Amino acid sequence: VEDVQAVVQWANAHRVALVPSGGRTGLSGGAVAANGELVLSLERMNQAIDFNAVDRTLTVQAGMPLEAVHNAAREQGLVYPVDFASRGSCAIGGTIATNAGGIRVIRYGNTRSWIAGLTLVTATGEGLQLNRGLVKNSSGYDLRQLVIGAEGTLGIVVQAQLWLTDAPPES
């Protein structure tokens, strides 16, 4: 997180535009550096950080592939229900940035429904903790909901707390 903050601060000071990049699976061209922007890869930010059994949340870095998130949830006897055909290469940060739906969207909803909290690096390099995994938060605006689906325009997601659920019954 500190490295991302340092890069963002440098880019801000030198007026260099950044394009955050994860798994490079997006089809809309949102992560293309077409005008000389600096591509900031989050690929090495690919670890699970914490599991909270009481809240059933998994905290992960933004570059973690979706398939690795599924595996980490399965190790806890739970599932992260958002899924895509590109699960082996798409990064969780990209799914958050696009509020992706995937192949289970009808049953489980979009990515937004499964984000308990976010850590965001703003354009000035400041780190923000959004919602901190709270189920009910009446302390003001829920900025986490603004960031989800904003495609990196409000900041770079560097960590996420994901809600997990029980596996569906065998069919």
C-alpha positions as semicolon CSV with decimal commas, in nm:
position;residue;x (nm);y (nm);z (nm)
1;V;0,000;0,000;0,000
2;E;0,282;0,236;0,086
3;D;0,447;0,173;-0,253
4;V;0,123;0,259;-0,434
5;Q;0,093;0,574;-0,224
6;A;0,451;0,673;-0,313
7;V;0,392;0,620;-0,687
8;V;0,068;0,820;-0,675
9;Q;0,237;1,102;-0,485
10;W;0,522;1,108;-0,738
11;A;0,277;1,107;-1,031
12;N;0,074;1,384;-0,871
13;A;0,383;1,598;-0,811
14;H;0,504;1,547;-1,170
15;R;0,155;1,573;-1,326
16;V;0,176;1,223;-1,477
17;A;-0,153;1,041;-1,534
18;L;-0,186;0,687;-1,396
19;V;-0,381;0,387;-1,518
20;P;-0,425;0,118;-1,250
21;S;-0,390;-0,233;-1,386
22;G;-0,473;-0,574;-1,241
23;G;-0,546;-0,886;-1,442
24;R;-0,584;-0,703;-1,777
25;T;-0,907;-0,890;-1,856
26;G;-1,135;-0,587;-1,902
27;L;-1,311;-0,569;-2,236
28;S;-1,416;-0,202;-2,229
29;G;-1,066;-0,057;-2,267
30;G;-1,075;0,127;-1,934
31;A;-0,722;0,022;-1,839
32;V;-0,555;0,122;-2,165
33;A;-0,279;0,381;-2,150
34;A;-0,351;0,544;-2,486
35;N;-0,211;0,891;-2,414
36;G;0,124;0,831;-2,246
37;E;-0,010;0,746;-1,901
38;L;0,193;0,542;-1,655
39;V;0,048;0,194;-1,602
40;L;0,050;0,103;-1,234
41;S;0,038;-0,275;-1,205
42;L;-0,116;-0,420;-0,888
43;E;-0,033;-0,775;-1,000
44;R;0,210;-0,838;-0,712
45;M;-0,050;-0,727;-0,454
46;N;-0,200;-1,076;-0,462
47;Q;-0,227;-1,200;-0,104
48;A;-0,504;-1,278;0,142
49;I;-0,435;-1,067;0,450
50;D;-0,692;-1,173;0,708
51;F;-0,997;-1,389;0,768
52;N;-1,255;-1,296;1,030
53;A;-1,463;-1,602;1,120
54;V;-1,720;-1,406;1,323
55;D;-1,796;-1,152;1,048
56;R;-1,721;-1,403;0,771
57;T;-1,498;-1,156;0,591
58;L;-1,181;-1,213;0,395
59;T;-0,940;-0,921;0,353
60;V;-0,737;-0,938;0,031
61;Q;-0,503;-0,723;-0,175
62;A;-0,645;-0,576;-0,496
63;G;-0,426;-0,775;-0,735
64;M;-0,537;-1,113;-0,601
65;P;-0,686;-1,325;-0,881
66;L;-1,052;-1,414;-0,832
67;E;-0,973;-1,785;-0,839
68;A;-0,731;-1,740;-0,549
69;V;-1,006;-1,556;-0,358
70;H;-1,236;-1,853;-0,421
71;N;-0,968;-2,092;-0,295
72;A;-0,904;-1,885;0,019
73;A;-1,278;-1,875;0,095
74;R;-1,309;-2,251;0,034
75;E;-1,029;-2,313;0,288
76;Q;-1,259;-2,150;0,546
77;G;-1,558;-2,363;0,440
78;L;-1,726;-2,064;0,272
79;V;-1,757;-1,912;-0,076
80;Y;-1,712;-1,574;-0,237
81;P;-2,004;-1,604;-0,479
82;V;-1,902;-1,359;-0,751
83;D;-1,758;-1,558;-1,042
84;F;-1,646;-1,507;-1,404
85;A;-1,502;-1,714;-1,684
86;S;-1,177;-1,516;-1,641
87;R;-1,152;-1,615;-1,271
88;G;-0,795;-1,740;-1,313
89;S;-0,661;-1,409;-1,438
90;C;-0,899;-1,127;-1,341
91;A;-0,802;-0,935;-1,025
92;I;-1,043;-0,860;-0,742
93;G;-0,957;-0,488;-0,766
94;G;-1,078;-0,481;-1,125
95;T;-1,403;-0,655;-1,035
96;I;-1,458;-0,387;-0,771
97;A;-1,364;-0,103;-1,006
98;T;-1,620;-0,223;-1,261
99;N;-1,884;-0,358;-1,018
100;A;-1,876;-0,674;-1,225
101;G;-2,169;-0,915;-1,218
102;G;-2,048;-1,242;-1,360
103;I;-2,210;-1,579;-1,412
104;R;-2,389;-1,591;-1,074
105;V;-2,526;-1,235;-1,078
106;I;-2,892;-1,338;-1,081
107;R;-2,858;-1,538;-0,760
108;Y;-2,598;-1,333;-0,571
109;G;-2,595;-0,983;-0,720
110;N;-2,305;-0,769;-0,842
111;T;-1,969;-0,732;-0,674
112;R;-2,108;-0,433;-0,478
113;S;-2,320;-0,670;-0,268
114;W;-2,012;-0,850;-0,136
115;I;-1,778;-0,564;-0,043
116;A;-1,763;-0,504;0,332
117;G;-1,482;-0,247;0,324
118;L;-1,215;-0,095;0,105
119;T;-0,873;0,061;0,137
120;L;-0,830;0,329;-0,126
121;V;-0,535;0,543;-0,235
122;T;-0,659;0,883;-0,351
123;A;-0,508;1,100;-0,627
124;T;-0,299;1,282;-0,366
125;G;-0,161;0,954;-0,229
126;E;-0,370;0,958;0,086
127;G;-0,490;0,623;0,217
128;L;-0,857;0,593;0,310
129;Q;-1,034;0,314;0,498
130;L;-1,392;0,296;0,370
131;N;-1,656;0,128;0,590
132;R;-1,403;-0,099;0,770
133;G;-1,627;-0,403;0,728
134;L;-1,922;-0,268;0,924
135;V;-2,266;-0,407;0,851
136;K;-2,438;-0,091;0,974
137;N;-2,251;0,236;0,953
138;S;-2,445;0,554;1,025
139;S;-2,144;0,782;1,059
140;G;-2,199;0,961;0,728
141;Y;-2,177;0,892;0,358
142;D;-2,082;0,540;0,253
143;L;-1,804;0,640;0,014
144;R;-1,729;0,272;-0,048
145;Q;-2,043;0,257;-0,263
146;L;-1,918;0,550;-0,474
147;V;-1,582;0,383;-0,537
148;I;-1,733;0,049;-0,642
149;G;-1,792;0,079;-1,016
150;A;-1,605;0,410;-1,055
151;E;-1,332;0,239;-1,263
152;G;-1,047;0,392;-1,065
153;T;-1,153;0,753;-1,125
154;L;-1,192;0,826;-0,752
155;G;-0,881;0,642;-0,638
156;I;-0,703;0,310;-0,656
157;V;-0,846;0,020;-0,458
158;V;-0,554;-0,153;-0,288
159;Q;-0,734;-0,380;-0,039
160;A;-1,086;-0,513;0,005
161;Q;-1,282;-0,683;0,279
162;L;-1,510;-0,935;0,113
163;W;-1,819;-1,089;0,268
164;L;-1,830;-1,466;0,233
165;T;-2,132;-1,696;0,245
166;D;-2,223;-2,060;0,272
167;A;-2,176;-2,277;-0,033
168;P;-2,495;-2,347;-0,228
169;P;-2,649;-2,691;-0,173
170;E;-2,530;-2,973;-0,397
171;S;-2,736;-3,003;-0,714
